[in-house]
Coordinates of C-alpha atoms (C1' of nucleotides) in Angstrom, one line a residue:
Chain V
X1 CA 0.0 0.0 0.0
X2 CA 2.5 2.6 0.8
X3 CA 4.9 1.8 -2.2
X4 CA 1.2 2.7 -3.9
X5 CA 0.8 5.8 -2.5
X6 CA 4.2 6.8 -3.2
X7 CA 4.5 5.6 -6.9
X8 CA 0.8 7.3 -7.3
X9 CA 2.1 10.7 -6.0
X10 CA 5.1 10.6 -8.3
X11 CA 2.6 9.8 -11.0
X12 CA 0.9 12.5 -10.3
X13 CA 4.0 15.3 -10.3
X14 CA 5.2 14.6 -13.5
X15 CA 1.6 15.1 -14.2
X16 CA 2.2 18.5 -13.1
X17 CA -1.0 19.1 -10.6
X18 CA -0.7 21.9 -8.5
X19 CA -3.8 21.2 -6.1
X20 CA -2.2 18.1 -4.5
X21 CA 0.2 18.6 -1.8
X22 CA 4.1 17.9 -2.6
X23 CA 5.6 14.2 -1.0
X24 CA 8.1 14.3 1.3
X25 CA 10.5 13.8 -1.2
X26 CA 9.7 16.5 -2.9
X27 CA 9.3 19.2 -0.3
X28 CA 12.7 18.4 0.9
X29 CA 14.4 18.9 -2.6
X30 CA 12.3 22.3 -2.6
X31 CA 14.0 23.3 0.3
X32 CA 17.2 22.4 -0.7
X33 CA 16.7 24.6 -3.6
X34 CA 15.4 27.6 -1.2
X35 CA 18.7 26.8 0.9
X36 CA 20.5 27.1 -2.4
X37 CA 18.8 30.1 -3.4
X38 CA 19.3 31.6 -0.2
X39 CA 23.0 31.0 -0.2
X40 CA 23.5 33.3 -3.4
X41 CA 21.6 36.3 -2.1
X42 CA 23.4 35.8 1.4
X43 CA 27.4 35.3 0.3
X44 CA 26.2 38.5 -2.9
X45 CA 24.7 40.8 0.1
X46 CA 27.5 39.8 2.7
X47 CA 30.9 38.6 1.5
X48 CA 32.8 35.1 0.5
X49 CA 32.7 35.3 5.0
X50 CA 29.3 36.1 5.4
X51 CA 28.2 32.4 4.1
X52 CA 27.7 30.7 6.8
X53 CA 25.5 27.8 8.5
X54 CA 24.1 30.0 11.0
X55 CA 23.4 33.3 8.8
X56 CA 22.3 31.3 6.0
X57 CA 19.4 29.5 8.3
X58 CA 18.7 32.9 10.2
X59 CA 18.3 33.5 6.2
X60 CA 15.6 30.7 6.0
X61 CA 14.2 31.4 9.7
X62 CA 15.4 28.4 10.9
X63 CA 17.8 26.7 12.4
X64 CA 21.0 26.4 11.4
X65 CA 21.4 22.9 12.5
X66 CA 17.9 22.0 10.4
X67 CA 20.6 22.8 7.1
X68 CA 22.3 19.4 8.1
X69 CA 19.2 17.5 7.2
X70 CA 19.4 19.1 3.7
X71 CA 22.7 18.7 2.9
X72 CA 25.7 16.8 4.9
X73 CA 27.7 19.6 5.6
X74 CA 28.6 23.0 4.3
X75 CA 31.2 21.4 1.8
X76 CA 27.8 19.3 -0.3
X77 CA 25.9 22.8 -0.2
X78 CA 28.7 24.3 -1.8
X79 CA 28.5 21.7 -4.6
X80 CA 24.7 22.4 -5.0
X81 CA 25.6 26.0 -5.2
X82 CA 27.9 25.6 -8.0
X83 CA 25.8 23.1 -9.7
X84 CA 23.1 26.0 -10.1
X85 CA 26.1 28.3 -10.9
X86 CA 26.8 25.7 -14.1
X87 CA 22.9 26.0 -14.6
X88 CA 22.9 29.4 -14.6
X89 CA 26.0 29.8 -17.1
X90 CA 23.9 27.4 -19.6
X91 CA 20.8 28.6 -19.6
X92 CA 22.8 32.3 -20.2
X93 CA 24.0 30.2 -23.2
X94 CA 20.9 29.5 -24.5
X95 CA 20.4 28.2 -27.6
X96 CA 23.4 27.3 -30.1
X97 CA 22.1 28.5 -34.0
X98 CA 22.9 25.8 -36.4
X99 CA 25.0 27.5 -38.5
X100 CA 26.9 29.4 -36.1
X101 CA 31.1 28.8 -36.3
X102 CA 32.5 27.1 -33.4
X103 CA 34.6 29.9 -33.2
X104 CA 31.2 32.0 -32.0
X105 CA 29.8 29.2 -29.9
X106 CA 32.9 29.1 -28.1
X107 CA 33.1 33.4 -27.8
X108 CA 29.5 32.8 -26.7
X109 CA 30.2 30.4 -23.5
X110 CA 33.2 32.4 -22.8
X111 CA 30.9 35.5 -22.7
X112 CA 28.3 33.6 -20.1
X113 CA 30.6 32.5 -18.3
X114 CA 32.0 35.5 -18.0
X115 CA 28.5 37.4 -17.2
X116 CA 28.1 34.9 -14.0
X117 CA 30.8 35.4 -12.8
X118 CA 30.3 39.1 -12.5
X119 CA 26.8 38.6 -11.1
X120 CA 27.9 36.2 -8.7
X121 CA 31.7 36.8 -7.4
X122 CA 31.0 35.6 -3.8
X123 CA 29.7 32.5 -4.8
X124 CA 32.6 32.4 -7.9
X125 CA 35.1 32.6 -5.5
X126 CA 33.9 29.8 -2.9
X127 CA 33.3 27.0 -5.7
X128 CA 35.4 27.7 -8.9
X129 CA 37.8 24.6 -8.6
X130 CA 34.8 22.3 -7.7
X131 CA 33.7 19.3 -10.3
X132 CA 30.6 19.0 -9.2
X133 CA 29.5 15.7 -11.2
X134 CA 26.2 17.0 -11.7
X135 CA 23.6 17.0 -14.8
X136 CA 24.3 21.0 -16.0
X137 CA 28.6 20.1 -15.7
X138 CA 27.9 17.2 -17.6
X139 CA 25.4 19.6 -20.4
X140 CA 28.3 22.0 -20.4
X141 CA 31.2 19.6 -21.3
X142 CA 29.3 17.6 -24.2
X143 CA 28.4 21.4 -25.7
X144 CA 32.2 22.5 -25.4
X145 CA 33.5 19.2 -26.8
X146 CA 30.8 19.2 -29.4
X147 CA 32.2 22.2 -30.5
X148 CA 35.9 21.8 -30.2
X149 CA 35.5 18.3 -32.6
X150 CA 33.2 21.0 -35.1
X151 CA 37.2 22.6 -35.3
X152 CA 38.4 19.2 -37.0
X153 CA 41.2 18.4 -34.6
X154 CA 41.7 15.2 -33.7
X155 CA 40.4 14.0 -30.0
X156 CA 43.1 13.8 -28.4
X157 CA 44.4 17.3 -29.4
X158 CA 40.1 18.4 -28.9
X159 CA 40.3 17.3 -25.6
X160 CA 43.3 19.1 -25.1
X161 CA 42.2 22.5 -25.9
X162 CA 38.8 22.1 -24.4
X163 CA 40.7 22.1 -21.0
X164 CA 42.9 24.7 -22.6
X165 CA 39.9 27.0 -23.1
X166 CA 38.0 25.7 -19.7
X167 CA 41.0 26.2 -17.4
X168 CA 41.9 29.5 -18.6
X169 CA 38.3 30.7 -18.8
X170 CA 37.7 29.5 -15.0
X171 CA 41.1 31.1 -13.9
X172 CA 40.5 34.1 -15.1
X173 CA 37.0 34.6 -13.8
X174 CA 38.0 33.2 -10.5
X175 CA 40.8 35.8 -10.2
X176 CA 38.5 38.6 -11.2
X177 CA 35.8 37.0 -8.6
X178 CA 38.6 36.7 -6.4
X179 CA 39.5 40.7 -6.6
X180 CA 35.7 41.7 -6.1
X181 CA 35.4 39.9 -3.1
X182 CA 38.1 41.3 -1.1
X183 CA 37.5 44.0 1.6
X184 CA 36.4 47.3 -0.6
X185 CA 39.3 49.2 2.0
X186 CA 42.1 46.5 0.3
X187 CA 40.1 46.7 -3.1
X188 CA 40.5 50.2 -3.0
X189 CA 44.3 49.7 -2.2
X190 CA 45.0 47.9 -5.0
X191 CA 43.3 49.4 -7.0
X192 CA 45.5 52.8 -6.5
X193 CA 48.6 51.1 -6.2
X194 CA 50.1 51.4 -9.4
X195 CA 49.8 55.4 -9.0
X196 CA 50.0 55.3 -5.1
X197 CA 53.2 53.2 -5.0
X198 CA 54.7 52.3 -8.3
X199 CA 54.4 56.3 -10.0
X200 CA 57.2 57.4 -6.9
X201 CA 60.1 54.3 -7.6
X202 CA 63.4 55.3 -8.6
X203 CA 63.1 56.3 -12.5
X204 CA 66.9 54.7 -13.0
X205 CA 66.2 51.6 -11.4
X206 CA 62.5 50.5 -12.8
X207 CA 62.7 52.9 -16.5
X208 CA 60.2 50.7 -17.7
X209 CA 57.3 50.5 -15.1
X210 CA 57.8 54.2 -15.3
X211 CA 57.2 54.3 -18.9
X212 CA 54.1 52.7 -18.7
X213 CA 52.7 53.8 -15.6
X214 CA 50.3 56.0 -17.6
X215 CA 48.6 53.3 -18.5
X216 CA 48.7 50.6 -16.0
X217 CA 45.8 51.7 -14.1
X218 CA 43.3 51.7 -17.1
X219 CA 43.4 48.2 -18.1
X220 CA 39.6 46.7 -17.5
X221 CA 39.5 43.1 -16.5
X222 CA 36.6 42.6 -19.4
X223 CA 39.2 44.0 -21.8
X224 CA 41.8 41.3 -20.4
X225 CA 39.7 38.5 -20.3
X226 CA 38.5 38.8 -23.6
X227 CA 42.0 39.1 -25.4
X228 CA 43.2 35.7 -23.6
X229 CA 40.3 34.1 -24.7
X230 CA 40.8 35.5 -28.3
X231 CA 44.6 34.1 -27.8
X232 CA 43.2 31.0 -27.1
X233 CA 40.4 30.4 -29.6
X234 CA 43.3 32.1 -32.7
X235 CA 45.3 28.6 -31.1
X236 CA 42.9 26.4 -31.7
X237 CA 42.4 27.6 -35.0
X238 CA 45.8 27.1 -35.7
X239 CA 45.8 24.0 -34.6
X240 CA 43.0 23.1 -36.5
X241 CA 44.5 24.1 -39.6
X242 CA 47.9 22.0 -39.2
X243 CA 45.9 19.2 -38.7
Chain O
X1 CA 72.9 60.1 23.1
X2 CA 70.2 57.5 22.2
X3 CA 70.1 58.5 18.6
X4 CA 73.9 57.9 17.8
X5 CA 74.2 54.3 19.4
X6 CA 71.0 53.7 17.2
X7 CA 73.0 55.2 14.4
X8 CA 76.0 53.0 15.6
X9 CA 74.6 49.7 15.6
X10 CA 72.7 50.2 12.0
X11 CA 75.8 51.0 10.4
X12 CA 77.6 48.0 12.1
X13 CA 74.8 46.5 10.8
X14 CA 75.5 47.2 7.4
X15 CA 79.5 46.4 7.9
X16 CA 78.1 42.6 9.0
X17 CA 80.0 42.9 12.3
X18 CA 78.8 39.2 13.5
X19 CA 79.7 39.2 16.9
X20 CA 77.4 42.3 17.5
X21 CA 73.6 41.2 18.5
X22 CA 71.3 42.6 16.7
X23 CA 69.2 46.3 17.3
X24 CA 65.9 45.6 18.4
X25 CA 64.1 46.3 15.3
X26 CA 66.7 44.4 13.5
X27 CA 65.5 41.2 16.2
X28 CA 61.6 42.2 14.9
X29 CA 62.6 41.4 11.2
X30 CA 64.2 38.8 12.0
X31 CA 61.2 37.0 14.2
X32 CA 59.0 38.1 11.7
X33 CA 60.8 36.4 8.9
X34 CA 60.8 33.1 11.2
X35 CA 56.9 33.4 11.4
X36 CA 57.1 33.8 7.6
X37 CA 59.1 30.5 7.3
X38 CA 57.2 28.5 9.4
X39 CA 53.7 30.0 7.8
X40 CA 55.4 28.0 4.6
X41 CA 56.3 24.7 6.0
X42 CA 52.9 24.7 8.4
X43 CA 50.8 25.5 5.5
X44 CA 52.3 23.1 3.1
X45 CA 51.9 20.7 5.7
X46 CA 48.9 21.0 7.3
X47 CA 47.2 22.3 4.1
X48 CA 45.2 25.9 3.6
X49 CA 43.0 25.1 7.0
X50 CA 45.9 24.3 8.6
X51 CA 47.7 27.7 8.6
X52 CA 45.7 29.3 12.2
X53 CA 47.5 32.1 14.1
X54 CA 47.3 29.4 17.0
X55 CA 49.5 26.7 15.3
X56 CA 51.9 29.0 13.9
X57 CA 52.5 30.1 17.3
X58 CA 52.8 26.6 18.0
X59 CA 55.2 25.9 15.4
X60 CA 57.7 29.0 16.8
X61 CA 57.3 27.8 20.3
X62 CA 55.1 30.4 21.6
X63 CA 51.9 32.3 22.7
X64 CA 49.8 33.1 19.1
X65 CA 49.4 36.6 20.9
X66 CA 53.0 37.1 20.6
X67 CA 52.1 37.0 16.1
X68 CA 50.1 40.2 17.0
X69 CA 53.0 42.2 17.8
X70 CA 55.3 41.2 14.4
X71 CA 51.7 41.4 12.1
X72 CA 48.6 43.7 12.8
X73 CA 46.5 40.6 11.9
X74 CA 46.8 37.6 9.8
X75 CA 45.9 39.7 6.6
X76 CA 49.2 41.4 6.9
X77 CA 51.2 38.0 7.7
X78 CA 49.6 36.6 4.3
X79 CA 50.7 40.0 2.9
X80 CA 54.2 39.2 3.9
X81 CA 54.0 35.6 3.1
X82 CA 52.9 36.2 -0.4
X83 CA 55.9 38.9 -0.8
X84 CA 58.3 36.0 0.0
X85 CA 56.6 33.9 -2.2
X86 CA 57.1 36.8 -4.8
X87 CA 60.7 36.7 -4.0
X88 CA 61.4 32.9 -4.6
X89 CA 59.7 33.3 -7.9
X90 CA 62.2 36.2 -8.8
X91 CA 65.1 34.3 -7.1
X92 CA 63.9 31.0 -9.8
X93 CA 64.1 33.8 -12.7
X94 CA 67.5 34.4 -11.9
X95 CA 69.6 36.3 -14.3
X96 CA 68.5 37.2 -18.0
X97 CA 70.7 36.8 -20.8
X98 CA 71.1 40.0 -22.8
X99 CA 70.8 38.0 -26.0
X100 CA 67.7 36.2 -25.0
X101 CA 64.8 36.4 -27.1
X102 CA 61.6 38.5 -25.2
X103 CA 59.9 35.6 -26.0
X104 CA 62.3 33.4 -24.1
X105 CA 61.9 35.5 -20.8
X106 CA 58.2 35.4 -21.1
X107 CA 58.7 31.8 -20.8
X108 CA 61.4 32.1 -18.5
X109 CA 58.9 34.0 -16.2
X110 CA 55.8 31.1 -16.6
X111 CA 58.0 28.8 -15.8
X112 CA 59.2 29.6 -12.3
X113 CA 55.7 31.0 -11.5
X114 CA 54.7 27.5 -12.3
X115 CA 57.5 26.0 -10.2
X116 CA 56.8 27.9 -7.3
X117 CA 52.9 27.2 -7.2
X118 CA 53.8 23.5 -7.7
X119 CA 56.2 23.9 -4.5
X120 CA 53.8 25.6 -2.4
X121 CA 50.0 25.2 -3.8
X122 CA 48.4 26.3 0.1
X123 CA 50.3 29.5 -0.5
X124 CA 49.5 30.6 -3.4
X125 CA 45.9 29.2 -2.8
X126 CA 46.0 32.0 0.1
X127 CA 47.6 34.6 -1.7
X128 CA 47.4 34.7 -5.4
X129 CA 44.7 38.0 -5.6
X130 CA 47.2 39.9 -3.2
X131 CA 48.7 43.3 -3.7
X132 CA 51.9 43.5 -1.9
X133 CA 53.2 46.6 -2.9
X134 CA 56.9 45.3 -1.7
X135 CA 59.9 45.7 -3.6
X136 CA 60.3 41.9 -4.8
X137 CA 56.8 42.4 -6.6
X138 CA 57.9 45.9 -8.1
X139 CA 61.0 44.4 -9.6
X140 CA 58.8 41.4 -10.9
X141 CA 56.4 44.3 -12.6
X142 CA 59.6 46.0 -13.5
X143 CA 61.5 42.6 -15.7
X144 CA 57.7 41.8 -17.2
X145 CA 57.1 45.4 -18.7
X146 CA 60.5 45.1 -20.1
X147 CA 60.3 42.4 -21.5
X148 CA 56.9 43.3 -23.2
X149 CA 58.9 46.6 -24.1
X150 CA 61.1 44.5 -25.8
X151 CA 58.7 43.3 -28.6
X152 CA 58.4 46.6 -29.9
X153 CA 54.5 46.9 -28.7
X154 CA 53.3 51.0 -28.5
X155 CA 53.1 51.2 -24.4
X156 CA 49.3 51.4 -24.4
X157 CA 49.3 47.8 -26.1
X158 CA 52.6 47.0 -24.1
X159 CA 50.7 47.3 -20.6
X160 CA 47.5 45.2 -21.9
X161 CA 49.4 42.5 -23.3
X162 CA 51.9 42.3 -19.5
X163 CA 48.3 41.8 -17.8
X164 CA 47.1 39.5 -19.6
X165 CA 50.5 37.4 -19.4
X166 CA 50.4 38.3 -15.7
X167 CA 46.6 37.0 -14.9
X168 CA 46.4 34.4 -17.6
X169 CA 49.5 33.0 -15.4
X170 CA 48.2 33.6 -12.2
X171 CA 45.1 32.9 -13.1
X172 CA 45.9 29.5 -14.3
X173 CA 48.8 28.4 -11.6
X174 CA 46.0 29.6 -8.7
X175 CA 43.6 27.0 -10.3
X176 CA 46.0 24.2 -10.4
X177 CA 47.1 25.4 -7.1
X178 CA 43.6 25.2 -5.7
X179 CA 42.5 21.9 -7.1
X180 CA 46.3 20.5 -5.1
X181 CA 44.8 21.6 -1.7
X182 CA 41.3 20.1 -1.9
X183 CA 40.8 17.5 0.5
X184 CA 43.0 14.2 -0.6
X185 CA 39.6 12.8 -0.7
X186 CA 38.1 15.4 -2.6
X187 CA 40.7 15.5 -4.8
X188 CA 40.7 12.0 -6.1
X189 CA 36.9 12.2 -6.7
X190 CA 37.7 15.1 -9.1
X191 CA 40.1 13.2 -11.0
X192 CA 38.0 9.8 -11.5
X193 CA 34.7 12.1 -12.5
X194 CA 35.6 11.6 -16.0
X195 CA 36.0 7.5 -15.4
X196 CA 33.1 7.6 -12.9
X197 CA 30.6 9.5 -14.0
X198 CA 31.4 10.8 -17.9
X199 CA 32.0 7.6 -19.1
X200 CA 28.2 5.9 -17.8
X201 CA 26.4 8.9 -19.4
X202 CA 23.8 7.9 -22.0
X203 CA 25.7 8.1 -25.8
X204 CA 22.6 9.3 -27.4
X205 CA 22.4 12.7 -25.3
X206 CA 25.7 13.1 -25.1
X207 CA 28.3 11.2 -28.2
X208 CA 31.1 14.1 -28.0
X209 CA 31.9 13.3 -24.1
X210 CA 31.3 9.6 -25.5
X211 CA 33.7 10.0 -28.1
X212 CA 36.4 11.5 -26.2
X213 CA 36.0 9.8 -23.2
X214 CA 39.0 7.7 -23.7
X215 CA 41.6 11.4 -24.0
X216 CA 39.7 13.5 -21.0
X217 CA 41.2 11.8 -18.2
X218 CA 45.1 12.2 -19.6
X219 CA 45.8 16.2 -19.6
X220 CA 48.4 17.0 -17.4
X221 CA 47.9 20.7 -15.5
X222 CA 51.0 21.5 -16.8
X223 CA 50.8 20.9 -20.6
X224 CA 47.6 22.8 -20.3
X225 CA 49.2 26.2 -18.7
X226 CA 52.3 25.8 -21.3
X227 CA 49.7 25.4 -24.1
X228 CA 48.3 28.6 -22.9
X229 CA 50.8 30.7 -22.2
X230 CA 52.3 29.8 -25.5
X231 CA 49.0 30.9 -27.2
X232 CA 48.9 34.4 -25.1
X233 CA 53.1 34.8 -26.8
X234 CA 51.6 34.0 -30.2
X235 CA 49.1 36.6 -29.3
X236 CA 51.8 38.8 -28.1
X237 CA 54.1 38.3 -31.6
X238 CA 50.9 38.9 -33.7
X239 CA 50.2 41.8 -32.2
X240 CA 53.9 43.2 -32.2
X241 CA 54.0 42.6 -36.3
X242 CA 51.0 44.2 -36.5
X243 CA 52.8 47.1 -34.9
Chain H
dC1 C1' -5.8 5.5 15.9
dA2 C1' -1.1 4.0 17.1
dG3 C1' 3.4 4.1 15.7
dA4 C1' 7.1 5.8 12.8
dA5 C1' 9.3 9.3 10.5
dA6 C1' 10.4 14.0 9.8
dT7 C1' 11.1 18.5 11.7
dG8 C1' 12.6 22.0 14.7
dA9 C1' 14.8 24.3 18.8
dC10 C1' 18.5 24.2 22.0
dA11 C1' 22.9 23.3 24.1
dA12 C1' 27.3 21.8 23.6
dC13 C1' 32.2 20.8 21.6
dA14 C1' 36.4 22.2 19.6
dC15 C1' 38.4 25.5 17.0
dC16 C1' 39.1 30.1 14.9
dG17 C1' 40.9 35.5 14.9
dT18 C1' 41.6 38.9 18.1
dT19 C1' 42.1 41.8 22.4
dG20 C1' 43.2 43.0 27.0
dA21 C1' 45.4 42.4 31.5
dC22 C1' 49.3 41.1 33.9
dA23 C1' 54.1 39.4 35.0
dT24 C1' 58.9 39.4 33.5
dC25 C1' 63.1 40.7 31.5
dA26 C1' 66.5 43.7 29.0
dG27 C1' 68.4 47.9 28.0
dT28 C1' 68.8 52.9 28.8
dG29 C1' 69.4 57.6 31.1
dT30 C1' 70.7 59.8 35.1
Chain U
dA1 C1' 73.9 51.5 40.7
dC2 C1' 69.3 52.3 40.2
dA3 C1' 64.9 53.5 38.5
dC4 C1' 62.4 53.3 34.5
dT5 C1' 60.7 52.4 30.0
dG6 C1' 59.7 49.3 26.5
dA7 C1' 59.8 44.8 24.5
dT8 C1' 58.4 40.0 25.4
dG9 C1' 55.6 36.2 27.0
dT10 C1' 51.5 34.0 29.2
dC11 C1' 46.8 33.6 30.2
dA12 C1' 41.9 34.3 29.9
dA13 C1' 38.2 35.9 27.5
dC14 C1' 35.0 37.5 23.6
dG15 C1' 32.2 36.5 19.7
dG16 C1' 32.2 33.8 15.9
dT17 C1' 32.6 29.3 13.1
dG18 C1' 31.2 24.1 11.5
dT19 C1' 29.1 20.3 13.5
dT20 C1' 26.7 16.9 16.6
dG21 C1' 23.5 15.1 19.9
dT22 C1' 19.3 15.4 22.6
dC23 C1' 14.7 16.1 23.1
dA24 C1' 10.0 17.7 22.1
dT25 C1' 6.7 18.3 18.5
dT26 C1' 4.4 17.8 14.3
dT27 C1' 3.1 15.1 10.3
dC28 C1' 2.4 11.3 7.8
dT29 C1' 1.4 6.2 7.3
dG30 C1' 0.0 1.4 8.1

DNA sequence: CAGAAATGACAACACCGTTGACATCAGTGT
DNA sequence: ACACTGATGTCAACGGTGTTGTCATTTCTG
């Protein structure tokens, strides 16, 4: 009877009734999400430090000790947060037109990725070397090898550059992520050092940091990011064309 | 009176009179480069969680209250620590040979950044989105923009193309750095995902993961940084004949 | 309707960064 | 030689963290 019951209300989900009351099962993964959600708008309103247990089920009005009946510890709701942070990047992807290069599909994940990582530096910052395993990683990879083998190269050298293009995508949004989540005071810091400290050394000793020192400051990170990822995708094409 | 024995022992200082002991605030550096040291070996021991004011103090044989009198707080140790870290990577530069090629010491430079963030991943984990403002770091800024100088790039395009070697590096030796201080346990469910999970997932929905399944597993770090740092030179080179 | 499962609130543990109070010792000026 | 000032060290404490266990209460189920 109760294996009835509970293969009837599944039935009846993916029939998608709203009157009857969510199982268990469900209700918990609901607040799971509402924890994840709640995570992004806490560590965004409060700092990389401001995530924790406690805050984040003051957050939920709640306990913080009713989290560890959602997830195991703070480490698993990390992953879910990332895992919506993949979800979030591919949905910001959208839809790939047929007869787009790869070239453009690959400008085009860079660009999402890029556009997250802005929105959510906090979050960027605590979860960016994570695998997380989940069903949106796994949606990502096949679209950025799907593409890479549209270049022609071979798989071994595809695979190559699809961690080429990954790596270098994810470490340079983690070190911009990184930089917005520091302390506005040190933010501020650096971001005046190169006229606060490097315009005043020694002219015969550094000639060339103060023959550029004009432009140093003026460098935007967006500017930076996208010519690496221009130097990356010119290399695949390159590569593409020897083979 | 007070001011010229001061005076004295500085200058003795200076001749490397021995047999003296040390002024008082030359005793501060020196404890303060101890706390330095042993924030390397503790941290690459005990990994990033491992590094507490308490243990250091542990480490150095004394009271963690005593740390508040050589650093403000543990911000300014890490500042310290990362300066050092700054230092070993100009140290592994070493000398540059007048007749070597700018592209050379670009490669010169990614190399011992790489070295060093394999020798102590927990450091630069802690570290890598610091501003030091120290004199190690301004003669690193100093060697990079000449070397970009070098290539006959207009300064404007000079200073973008030295940030994004800069970041691209640090961008990519922080990942690798961050992925070599997860949890051992962590860390080996990372590297199986593509074995555990990638290779089970259903070859209709997704045949490029399918059909590079047998490649994704066997990309060392360190292949992947060389294959991007050499794309950000090519990018560097084009640029420079464009000029 | 009784029993089992889920939920929630609370206290507690060990650890963290940091601060303040106090004792001790070394070096200096008179 | 002595008093004194400043550096050094020890200890306890504060508020915060992740995490666990206990216990009452609610909710669902057989």
């Amino acid at each position: 009877m109760a294996k009835n019951t509970a293969t009837a209300s599944r039935a009846q989900r993916s029939t998608g009734d709203a009157t009857r009351q969510p199982t268990r099962r469900e209700r918990r993964t609901l607040r799971q999400e509402a924890a994840v959600n709640a995570a992004f708008t806490l560590a965004e309103r409060e700092g990389v430090a401001g995530l924790t247990m406690r805050r984040l089920g003051q957050e939920l009005n709640v306990d913080a000790a009713v989290l560890y009946r959602l997830f195991r510890d703070k480490d698993e709701l990390l992953l879910a947060v990332c895992e919506r942070t993949i979800e979030t990047i591919v949905t910001e992807v959208g839809e790939v037109p047929g007869d787009e290069s790869w070239q453009d599909t690959l400008r085009r994940i860079a660009e999402a990725t890029w556009q997250v990582q802005t929105r959510f530096p906090a979050i960027t910052t605590l979860t960016f070397a994570r695998t997380t395993g989940g069903p949106f990683e796994a949606r990502l990879v096949e679209l950025q090898l799907a593409t890479l083998a549209r270049s022609g190269l071979a798989p071994d050298q595809a695979v190559l550059y699809y961690r080429t293009f990954v790596d270098t995508s994810l470490g340079l949004c983690a070190h911009s992520a990184a930089l917005s989540s520091l302390d506005p005071e040190v933010q501020e810091k650096d971001a005046t050092a190169w006229t606060r400290i490097y315009a005043h050394l020694p002219a015969d000793e550094y000639p060339a940091t103060r023959a550029h020192i004009d432009h140093l400051g003026s460098v935007s990170r967006k500017l930076l990011y996208d010519t690496t990822m221009e130097a990356v995708i010119s290399a695949i094409e390159r590569a593409a064309a020897a083979a």
